[in-house]
mmCIF file of C-alpha atoms and ligand atoms in Angstrom:
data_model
loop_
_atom_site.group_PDB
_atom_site.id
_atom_site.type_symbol
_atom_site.label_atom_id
_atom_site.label_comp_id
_atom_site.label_asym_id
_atom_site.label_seq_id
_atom_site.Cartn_x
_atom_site.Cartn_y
_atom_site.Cartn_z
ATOM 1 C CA UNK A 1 137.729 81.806 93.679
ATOM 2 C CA UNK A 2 140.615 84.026 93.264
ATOM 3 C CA UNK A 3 142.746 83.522 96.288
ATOM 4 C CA UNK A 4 145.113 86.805 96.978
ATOM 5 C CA UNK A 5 148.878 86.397 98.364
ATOM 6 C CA UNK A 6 149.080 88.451 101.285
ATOM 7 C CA UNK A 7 151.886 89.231 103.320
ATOM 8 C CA UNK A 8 151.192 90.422 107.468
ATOM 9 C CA UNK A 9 153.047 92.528 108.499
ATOM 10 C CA UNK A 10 152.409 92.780 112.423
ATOM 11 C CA UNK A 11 153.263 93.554 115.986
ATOM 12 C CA UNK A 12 151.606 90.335 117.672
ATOM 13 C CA UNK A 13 149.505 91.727 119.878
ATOM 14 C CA UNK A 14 146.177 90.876 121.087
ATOM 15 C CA UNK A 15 143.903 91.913 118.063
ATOM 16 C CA UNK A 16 146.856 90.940 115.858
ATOM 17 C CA UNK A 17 146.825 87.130 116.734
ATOM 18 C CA UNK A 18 142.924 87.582 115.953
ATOM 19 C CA UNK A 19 143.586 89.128 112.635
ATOM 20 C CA UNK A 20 146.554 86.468 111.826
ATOM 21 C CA UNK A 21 143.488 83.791 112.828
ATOM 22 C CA UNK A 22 141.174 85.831 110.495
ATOM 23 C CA UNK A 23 143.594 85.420 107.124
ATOM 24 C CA UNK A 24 143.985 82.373 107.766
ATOM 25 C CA UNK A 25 140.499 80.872 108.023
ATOM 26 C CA UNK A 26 139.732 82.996 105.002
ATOM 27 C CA UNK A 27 139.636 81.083 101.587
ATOM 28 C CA UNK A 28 140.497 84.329 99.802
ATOM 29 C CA UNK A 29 143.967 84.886 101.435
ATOM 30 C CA UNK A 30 146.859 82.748 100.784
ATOM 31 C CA UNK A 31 149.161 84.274 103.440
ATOM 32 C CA UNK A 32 153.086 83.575 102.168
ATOM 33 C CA UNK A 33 154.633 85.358 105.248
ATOM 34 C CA UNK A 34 154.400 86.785 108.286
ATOM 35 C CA UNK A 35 156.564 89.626 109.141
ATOM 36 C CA UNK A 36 156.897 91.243 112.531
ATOM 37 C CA UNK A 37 157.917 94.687 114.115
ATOM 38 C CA UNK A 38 158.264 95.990 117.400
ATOM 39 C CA UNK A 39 155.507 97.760 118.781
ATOM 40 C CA UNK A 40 152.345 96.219 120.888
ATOM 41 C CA UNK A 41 156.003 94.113 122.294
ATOM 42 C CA UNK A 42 159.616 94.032 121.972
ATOM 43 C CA UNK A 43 159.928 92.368 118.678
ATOM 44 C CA UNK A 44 161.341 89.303 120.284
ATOM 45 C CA UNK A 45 158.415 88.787 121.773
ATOM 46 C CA UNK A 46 156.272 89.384 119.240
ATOM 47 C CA UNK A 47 158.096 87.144 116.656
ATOM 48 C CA UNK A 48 157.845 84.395 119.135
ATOM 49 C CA UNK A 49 154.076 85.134 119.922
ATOM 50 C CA UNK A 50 153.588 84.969 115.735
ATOM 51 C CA UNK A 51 155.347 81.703 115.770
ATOM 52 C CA UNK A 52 153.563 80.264 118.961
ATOM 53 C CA UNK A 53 150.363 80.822 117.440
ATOM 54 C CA UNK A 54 151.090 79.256 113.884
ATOM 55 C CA UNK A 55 152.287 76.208 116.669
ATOM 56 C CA UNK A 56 149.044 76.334 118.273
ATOM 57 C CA UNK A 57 147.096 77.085 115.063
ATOM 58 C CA UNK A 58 149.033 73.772 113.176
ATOM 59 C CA UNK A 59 150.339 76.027 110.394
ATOM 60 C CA UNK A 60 154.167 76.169 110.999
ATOM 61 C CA UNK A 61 154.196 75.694 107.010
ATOM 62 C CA UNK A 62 153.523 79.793 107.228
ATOM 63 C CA UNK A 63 157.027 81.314 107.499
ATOM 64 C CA UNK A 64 157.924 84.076 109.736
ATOM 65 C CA UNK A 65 160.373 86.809 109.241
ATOM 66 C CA UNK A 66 161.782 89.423 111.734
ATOM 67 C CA UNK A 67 161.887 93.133 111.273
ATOM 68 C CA UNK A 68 162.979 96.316 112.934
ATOM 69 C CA UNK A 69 163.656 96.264 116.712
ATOM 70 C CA UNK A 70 163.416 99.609 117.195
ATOM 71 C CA UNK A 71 160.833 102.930 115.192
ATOM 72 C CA UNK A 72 163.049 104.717 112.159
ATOM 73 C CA UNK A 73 163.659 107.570 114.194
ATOM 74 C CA UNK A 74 161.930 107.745 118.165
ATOM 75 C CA UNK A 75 162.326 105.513 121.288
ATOM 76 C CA UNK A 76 160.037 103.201 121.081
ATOM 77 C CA UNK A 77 156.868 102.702 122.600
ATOM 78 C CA UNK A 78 154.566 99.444 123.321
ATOM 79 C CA UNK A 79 151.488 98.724 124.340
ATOM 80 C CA UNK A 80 151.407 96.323 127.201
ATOM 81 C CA UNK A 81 149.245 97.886 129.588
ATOM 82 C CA UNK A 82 146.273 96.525 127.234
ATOM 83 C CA UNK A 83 148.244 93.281 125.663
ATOM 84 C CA UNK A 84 149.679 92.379 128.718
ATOM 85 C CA UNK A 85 153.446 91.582 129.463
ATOM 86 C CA UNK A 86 153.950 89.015 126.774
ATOM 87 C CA UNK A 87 151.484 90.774 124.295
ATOM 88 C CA UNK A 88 148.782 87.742 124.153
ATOM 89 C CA UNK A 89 146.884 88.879 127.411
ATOM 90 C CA UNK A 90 146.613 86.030 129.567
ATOM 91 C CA UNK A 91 147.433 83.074 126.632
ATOM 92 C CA UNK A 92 150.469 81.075 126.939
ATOM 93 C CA UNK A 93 151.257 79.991 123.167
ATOM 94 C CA UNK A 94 153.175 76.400 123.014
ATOM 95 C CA UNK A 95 157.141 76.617 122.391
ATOM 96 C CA UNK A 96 157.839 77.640 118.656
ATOM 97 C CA UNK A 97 159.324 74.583 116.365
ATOM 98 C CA UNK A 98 159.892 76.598 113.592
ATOM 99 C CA UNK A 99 163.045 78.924 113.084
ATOM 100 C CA UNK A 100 162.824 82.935 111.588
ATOM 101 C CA UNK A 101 162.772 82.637 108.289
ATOM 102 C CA UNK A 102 164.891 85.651 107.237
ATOM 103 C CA UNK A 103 164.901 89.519 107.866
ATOM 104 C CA UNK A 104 161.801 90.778 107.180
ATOM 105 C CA UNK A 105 162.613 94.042 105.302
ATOM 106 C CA UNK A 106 164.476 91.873 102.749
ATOM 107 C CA UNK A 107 161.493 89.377 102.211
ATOM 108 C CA UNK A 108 159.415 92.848 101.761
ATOM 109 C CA UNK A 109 161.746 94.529 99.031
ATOM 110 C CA UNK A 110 163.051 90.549 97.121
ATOM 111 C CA UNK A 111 158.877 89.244 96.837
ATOM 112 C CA UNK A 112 157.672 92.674 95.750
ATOM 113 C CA UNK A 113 159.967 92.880 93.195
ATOM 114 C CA UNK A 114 159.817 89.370 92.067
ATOM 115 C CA UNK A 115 155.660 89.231 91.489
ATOM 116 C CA UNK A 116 154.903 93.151 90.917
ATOM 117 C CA UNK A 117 151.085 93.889 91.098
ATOM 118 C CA UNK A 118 150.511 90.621 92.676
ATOM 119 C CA UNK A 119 151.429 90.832 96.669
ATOM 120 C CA UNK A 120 148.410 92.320 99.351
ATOM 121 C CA UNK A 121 150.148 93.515 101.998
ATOM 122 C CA UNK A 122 148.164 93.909 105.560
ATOM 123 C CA UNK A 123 150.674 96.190 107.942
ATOM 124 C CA UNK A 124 148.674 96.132 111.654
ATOM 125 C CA UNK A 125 151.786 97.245 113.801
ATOM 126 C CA UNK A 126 153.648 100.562 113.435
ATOM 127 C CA UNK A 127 154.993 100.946 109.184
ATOM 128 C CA UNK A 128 159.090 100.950 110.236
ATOM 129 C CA UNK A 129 159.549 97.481 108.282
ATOM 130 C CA UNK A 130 157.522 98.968 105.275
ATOM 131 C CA UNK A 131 159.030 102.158 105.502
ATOM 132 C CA UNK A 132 163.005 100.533 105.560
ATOM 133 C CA UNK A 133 162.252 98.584 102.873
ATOM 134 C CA UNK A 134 161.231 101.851 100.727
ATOM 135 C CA UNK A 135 164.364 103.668 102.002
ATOM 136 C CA UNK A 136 166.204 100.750 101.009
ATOM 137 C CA UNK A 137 164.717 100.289 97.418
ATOM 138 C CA UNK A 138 163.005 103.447 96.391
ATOM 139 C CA UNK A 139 159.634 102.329 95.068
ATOM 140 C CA UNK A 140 158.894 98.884 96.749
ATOM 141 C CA UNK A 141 155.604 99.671 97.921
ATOM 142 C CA UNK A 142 154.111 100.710 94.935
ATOM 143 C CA UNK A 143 154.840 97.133 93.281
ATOM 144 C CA UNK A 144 152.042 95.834 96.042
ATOM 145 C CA UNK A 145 148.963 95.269 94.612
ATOM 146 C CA UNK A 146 147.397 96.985 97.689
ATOM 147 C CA UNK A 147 148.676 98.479 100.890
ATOM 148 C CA UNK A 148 145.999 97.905 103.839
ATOM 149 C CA UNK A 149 147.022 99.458 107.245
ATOM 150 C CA UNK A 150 145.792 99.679 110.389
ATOM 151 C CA UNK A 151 146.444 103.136 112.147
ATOM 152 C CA UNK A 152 145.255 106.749 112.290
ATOM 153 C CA UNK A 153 142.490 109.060 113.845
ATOM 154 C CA UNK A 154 141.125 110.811 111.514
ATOM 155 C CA UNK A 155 138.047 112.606 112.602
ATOM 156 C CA UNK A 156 138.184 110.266 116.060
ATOM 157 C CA UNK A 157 140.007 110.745 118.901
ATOM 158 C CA UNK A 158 143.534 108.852 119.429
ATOM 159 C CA UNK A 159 144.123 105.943 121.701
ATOM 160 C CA UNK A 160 147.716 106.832 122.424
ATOM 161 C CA UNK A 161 147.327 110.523 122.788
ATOM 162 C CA UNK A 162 144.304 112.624 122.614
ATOM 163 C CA UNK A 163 144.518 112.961 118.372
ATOM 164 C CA UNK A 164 147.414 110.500 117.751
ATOM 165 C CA UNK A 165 146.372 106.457 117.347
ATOM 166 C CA UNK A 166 148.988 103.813 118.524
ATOM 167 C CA UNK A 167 150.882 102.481 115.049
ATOM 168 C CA UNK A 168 150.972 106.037 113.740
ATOM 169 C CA UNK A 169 151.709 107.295 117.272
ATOM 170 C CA UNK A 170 154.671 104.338 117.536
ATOM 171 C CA UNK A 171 156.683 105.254 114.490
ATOM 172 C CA UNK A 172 155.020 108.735 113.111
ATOM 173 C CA UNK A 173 158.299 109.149 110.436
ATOM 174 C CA UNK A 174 157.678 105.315 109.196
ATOM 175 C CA UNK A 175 154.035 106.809 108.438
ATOM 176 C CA UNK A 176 154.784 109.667 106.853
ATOM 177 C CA UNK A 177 157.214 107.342 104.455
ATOM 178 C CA UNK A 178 154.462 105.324 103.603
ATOM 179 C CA UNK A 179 151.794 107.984 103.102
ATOM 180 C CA UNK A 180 154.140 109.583 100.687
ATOM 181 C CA UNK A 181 155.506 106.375 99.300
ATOM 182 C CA UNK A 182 153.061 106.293 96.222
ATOM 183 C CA UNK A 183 151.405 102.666 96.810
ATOM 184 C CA UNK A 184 147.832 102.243 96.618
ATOM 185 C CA UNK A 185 147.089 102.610 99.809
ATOM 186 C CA UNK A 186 144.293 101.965 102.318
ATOM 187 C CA UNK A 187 144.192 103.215 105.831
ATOM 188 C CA UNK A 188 141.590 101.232 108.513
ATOM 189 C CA UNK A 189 141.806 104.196 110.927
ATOM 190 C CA UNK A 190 140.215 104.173 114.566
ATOM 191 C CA UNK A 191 137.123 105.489 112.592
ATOM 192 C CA UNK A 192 136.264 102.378 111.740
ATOM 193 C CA UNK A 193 137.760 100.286 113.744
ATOM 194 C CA UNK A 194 136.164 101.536 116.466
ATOM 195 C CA UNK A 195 132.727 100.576 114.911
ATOM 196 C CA UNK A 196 133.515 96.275 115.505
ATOM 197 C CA UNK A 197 133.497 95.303 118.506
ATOM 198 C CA UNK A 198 133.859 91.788 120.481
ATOM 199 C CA UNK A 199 131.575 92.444 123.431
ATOM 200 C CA UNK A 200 131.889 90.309 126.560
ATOM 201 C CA UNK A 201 128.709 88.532 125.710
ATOM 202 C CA UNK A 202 130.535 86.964 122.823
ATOM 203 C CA UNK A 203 133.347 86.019 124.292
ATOM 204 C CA UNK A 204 131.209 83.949 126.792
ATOM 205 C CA UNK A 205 128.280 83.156 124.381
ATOM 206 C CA UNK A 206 129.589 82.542 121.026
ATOM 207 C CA UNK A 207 133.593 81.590 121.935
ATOM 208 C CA UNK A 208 133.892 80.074 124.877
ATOM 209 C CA UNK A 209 131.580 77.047 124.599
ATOM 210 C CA UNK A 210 133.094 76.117 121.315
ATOM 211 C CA UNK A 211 135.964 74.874 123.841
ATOM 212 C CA UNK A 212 138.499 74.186 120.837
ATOM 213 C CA UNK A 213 142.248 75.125 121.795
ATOM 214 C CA UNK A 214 141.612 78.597 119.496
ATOM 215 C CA UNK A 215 138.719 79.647 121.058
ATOM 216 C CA UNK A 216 140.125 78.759 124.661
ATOM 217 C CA UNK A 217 143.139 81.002 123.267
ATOM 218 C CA UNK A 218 140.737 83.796 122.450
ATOM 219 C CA UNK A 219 139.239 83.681 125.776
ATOM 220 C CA UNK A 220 142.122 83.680 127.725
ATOM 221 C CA UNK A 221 144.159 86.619 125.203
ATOM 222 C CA UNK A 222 141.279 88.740 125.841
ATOM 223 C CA UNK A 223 141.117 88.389 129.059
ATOM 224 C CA UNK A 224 143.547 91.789 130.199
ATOM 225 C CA UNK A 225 142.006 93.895 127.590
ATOM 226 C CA UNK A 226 138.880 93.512 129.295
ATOM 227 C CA UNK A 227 140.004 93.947 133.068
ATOM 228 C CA UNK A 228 141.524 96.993 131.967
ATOM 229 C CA UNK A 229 138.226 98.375 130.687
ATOM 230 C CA UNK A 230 136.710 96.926 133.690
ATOM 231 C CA UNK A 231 139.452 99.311 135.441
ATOM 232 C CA UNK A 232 138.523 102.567 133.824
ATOM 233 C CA UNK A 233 134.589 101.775 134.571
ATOM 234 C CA UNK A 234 134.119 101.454 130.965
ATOM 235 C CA UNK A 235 131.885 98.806 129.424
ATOM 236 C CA UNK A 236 134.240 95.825 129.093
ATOM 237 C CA UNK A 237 134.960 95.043 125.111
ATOM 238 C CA UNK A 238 137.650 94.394 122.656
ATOM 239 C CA UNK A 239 138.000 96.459 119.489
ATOM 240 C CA UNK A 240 138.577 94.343 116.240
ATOM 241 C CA UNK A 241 141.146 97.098 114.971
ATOM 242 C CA UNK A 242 143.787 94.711 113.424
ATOM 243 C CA UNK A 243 140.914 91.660 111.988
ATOM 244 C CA UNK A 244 138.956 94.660 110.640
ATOM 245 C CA UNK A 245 142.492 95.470 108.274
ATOM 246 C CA UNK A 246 141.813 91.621 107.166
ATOM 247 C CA UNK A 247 138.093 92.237 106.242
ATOM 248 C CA UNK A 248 139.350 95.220 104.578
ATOM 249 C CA UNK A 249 141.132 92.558 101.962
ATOM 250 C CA UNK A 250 138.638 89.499 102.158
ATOM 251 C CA UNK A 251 135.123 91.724 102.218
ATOM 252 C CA UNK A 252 135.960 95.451 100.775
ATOM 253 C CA UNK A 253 131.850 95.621 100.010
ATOM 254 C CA UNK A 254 131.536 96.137 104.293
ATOM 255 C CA UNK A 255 133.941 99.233 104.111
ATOM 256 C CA UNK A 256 132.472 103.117 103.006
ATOM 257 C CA UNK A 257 136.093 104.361 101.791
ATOM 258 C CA UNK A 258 137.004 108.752 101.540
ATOM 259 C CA UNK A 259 139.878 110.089 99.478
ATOM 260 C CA UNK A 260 141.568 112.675 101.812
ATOM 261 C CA UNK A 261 144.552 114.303 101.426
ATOM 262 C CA UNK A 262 146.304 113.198 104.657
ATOM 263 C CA UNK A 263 150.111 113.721 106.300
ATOM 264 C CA UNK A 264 151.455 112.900 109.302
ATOM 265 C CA UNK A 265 152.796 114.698 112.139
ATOM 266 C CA UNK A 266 156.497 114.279 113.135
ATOM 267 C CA UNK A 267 157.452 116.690 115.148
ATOM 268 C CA UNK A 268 154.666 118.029 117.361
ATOM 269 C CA UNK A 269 155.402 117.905 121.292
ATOM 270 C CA UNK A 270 151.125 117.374 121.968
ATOM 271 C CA UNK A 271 150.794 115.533 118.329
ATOM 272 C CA UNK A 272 153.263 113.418 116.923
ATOM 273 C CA UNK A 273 151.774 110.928 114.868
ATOM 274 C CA UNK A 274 148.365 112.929 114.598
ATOM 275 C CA UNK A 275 146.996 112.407 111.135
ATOM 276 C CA UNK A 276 146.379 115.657 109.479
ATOM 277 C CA UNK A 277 143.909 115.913 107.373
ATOM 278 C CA UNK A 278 143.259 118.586 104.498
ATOM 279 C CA UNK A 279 139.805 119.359 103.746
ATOM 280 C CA UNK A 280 139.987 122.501 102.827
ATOM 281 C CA UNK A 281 138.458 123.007 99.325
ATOM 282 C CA UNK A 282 140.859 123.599 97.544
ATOM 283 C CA UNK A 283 142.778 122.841 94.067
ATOM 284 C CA UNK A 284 144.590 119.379 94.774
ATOM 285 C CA UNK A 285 147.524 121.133 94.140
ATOM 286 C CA UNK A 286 147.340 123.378 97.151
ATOM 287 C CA UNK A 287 146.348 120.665 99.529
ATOM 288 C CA UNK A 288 148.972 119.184 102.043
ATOM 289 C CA UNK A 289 149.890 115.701 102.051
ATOM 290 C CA UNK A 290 148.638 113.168 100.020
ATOM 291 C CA UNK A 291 145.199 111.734 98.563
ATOM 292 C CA UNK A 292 144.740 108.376 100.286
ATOM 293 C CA UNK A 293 141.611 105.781 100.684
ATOM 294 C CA UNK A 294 140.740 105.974 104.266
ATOM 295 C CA UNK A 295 138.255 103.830 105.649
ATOM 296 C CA UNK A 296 135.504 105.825 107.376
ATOM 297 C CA UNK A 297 132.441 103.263 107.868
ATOM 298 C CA UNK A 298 131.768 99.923 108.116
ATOM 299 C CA UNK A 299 129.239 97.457 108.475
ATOM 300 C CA UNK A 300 130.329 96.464 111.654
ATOM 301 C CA UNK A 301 127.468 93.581 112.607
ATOM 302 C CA UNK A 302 128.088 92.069 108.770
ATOM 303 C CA UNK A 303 131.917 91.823 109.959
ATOM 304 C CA UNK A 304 131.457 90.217 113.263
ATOM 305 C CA UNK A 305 129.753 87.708 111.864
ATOM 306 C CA UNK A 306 131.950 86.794 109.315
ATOM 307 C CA UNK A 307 134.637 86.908 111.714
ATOM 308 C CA UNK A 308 133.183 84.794 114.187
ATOM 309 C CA UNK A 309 132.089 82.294 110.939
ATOM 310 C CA UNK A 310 135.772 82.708 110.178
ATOM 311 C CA UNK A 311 138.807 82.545 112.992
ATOM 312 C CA UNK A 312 137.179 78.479 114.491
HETATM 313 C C1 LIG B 401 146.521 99.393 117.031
HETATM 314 O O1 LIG B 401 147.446 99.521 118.115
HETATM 315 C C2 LIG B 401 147.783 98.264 118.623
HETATM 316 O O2 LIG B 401 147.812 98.271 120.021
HETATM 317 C C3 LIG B 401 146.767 97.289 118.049
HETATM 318 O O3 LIG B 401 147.373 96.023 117.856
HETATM 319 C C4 LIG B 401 146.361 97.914 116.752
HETATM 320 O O4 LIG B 401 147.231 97.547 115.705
HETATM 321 C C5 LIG B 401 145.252 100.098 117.391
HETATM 322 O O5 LIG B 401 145.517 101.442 117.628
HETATM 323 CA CA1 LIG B 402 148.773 95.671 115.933
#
């Protein structure tokens, strides 16, 4: 088997510490780094949460490096009404050996450039660290073999705002960079996304009787996204946004992919970070924005199984 180099690029977060747990129980991903960004968290908290699981996972050999503290151009935003105050729900990750590794926008830009064509790179958090390092070296992104993000509503609702989705939402000029930035791209909107699910049932069925220290980590990180459903009156679950960015890499057969010419909003008072999406038919050439892969389908019960087989 081929195994691709993939770097994560991620605001740790609940789903992202299941994603992290996905690439690394999957034989096709040979993950060299793990870069963070504020977003779900402060990125303090985040880097530590990416290095307390790697403790708790017994991969420390992975190395972590830090990225922007703060979106390109808005305040910033987080997330931890659903993540909870430390970003990992109700989980307390063991005390980090390892040090940061390095900055995490110059580990982007210096391993691009060194292996062109070769590097996957899985962004799950808001795009500011991808985005700097394409301000900073013109061109970066498209020496990835493949750039799989998580973020976007296209034909869905948002999460953040009524049409804008969280990462997009968090940094909508990082985004727009990226969109633009000429790498061959995939966006893993909310559109599918949405589709894989981790219903309650699992997490007391399938996870927690395994009683390993991840699963006991999975049950108790989940554990605030599910009161808060539980809050709303809505059926309690967790959405597999970030792992189903990860499946995107390992199983690409599971996902129905669109071209659409898409931009992002920047400046909208009611829709910053909205993805706009052109579908008018039209010549190419008098379409907004840019063509880009955008996962619209997947098969969601052929991914939960495989991650289930996958993060223990
Ligand atoms: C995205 O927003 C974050 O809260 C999640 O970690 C995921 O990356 C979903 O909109
Ligand atoms: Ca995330």
């Amino acid at each position: 088997m081929n195994t691709q180099p993939v770097i994560l690029d991620t605001d740790p977060g609940v789903d992202d510490a299941l994603a992290i747990m996905l690439a690394l129980g999957s034989p096709e991903l040979d993950v060299i780094g793990i870069c963070t960004v504020s977003g779900n968290v402060p990125l303090k908290t985040g880097t530590r949460n990416a290095q307390g699981l790697l403790q708790l996972l017994e991969r420390t050999d992975i190395p972590v490096f830090a990225g922007a503290d703060q979106p390109l151009k808005r305040d910033p935003v987080f997330a931890t009404e659903v993540h909870g105050e430390s970003g990992m729900g109700q989980a307390v990750l063991p005390e980090p050996s390892q040090e940061v590794k390095g900055d995490a926008v110059d580990f982007l830009i210096q391993t691009l450039s060194d292996q062109p064509g070769e590097i996957t790179i899985i962004a799950v958090g808001p795009l500011t660290n991808l985005a700097l390092a394409e301000q900073r070296q013109p061109g970066t992104l498209q020496k990835a073999r493949q750039v799989i993000v998580m973020g976007g509503a296209i034909v869905e609702t948002g999460n953040s705002t009524p049409v804008a989705e969280f990462n997009f939402y968090a940094d909508p000029h990082a985004a727009q960079i990226v969109v633009h930035s000429g790498a061959a791209l995939l966006v893993v909107p909310l559109d599918a996304t949405r589709q894989v699910i981790l219903s309650e049932s699992n997490i007391e069925n399938q996870i927690a009787p395994l009683q390993t220290v991840a699963s006991q980590f999975v049950v108790d990180a989940t554990q605030n996204v599910l009161a808060l459903y539980r809050q709303l009156g809505r059926e309690p679950i967790v959405y597999l946004h970030d792992p189903l960015a990860v499946g995107a890499a390992i199983a690409p057969e599971l996902l129905r992919v669109e071209t659409l010419y898409i931009d992002i909003e920047t400046s909208g008072d009611l829709t910053l970070g909205q993805v706009v999406t052109d579908r008018r038919s039209l010549p190419p050439p008098h379409r907004l924005g840019k063509p880009v892969d955008c996962a619209i389908h997947v098969n969601a019960e052929a991914f939960l199984s495989l991650f289930l087989k996958r993060i223990f």
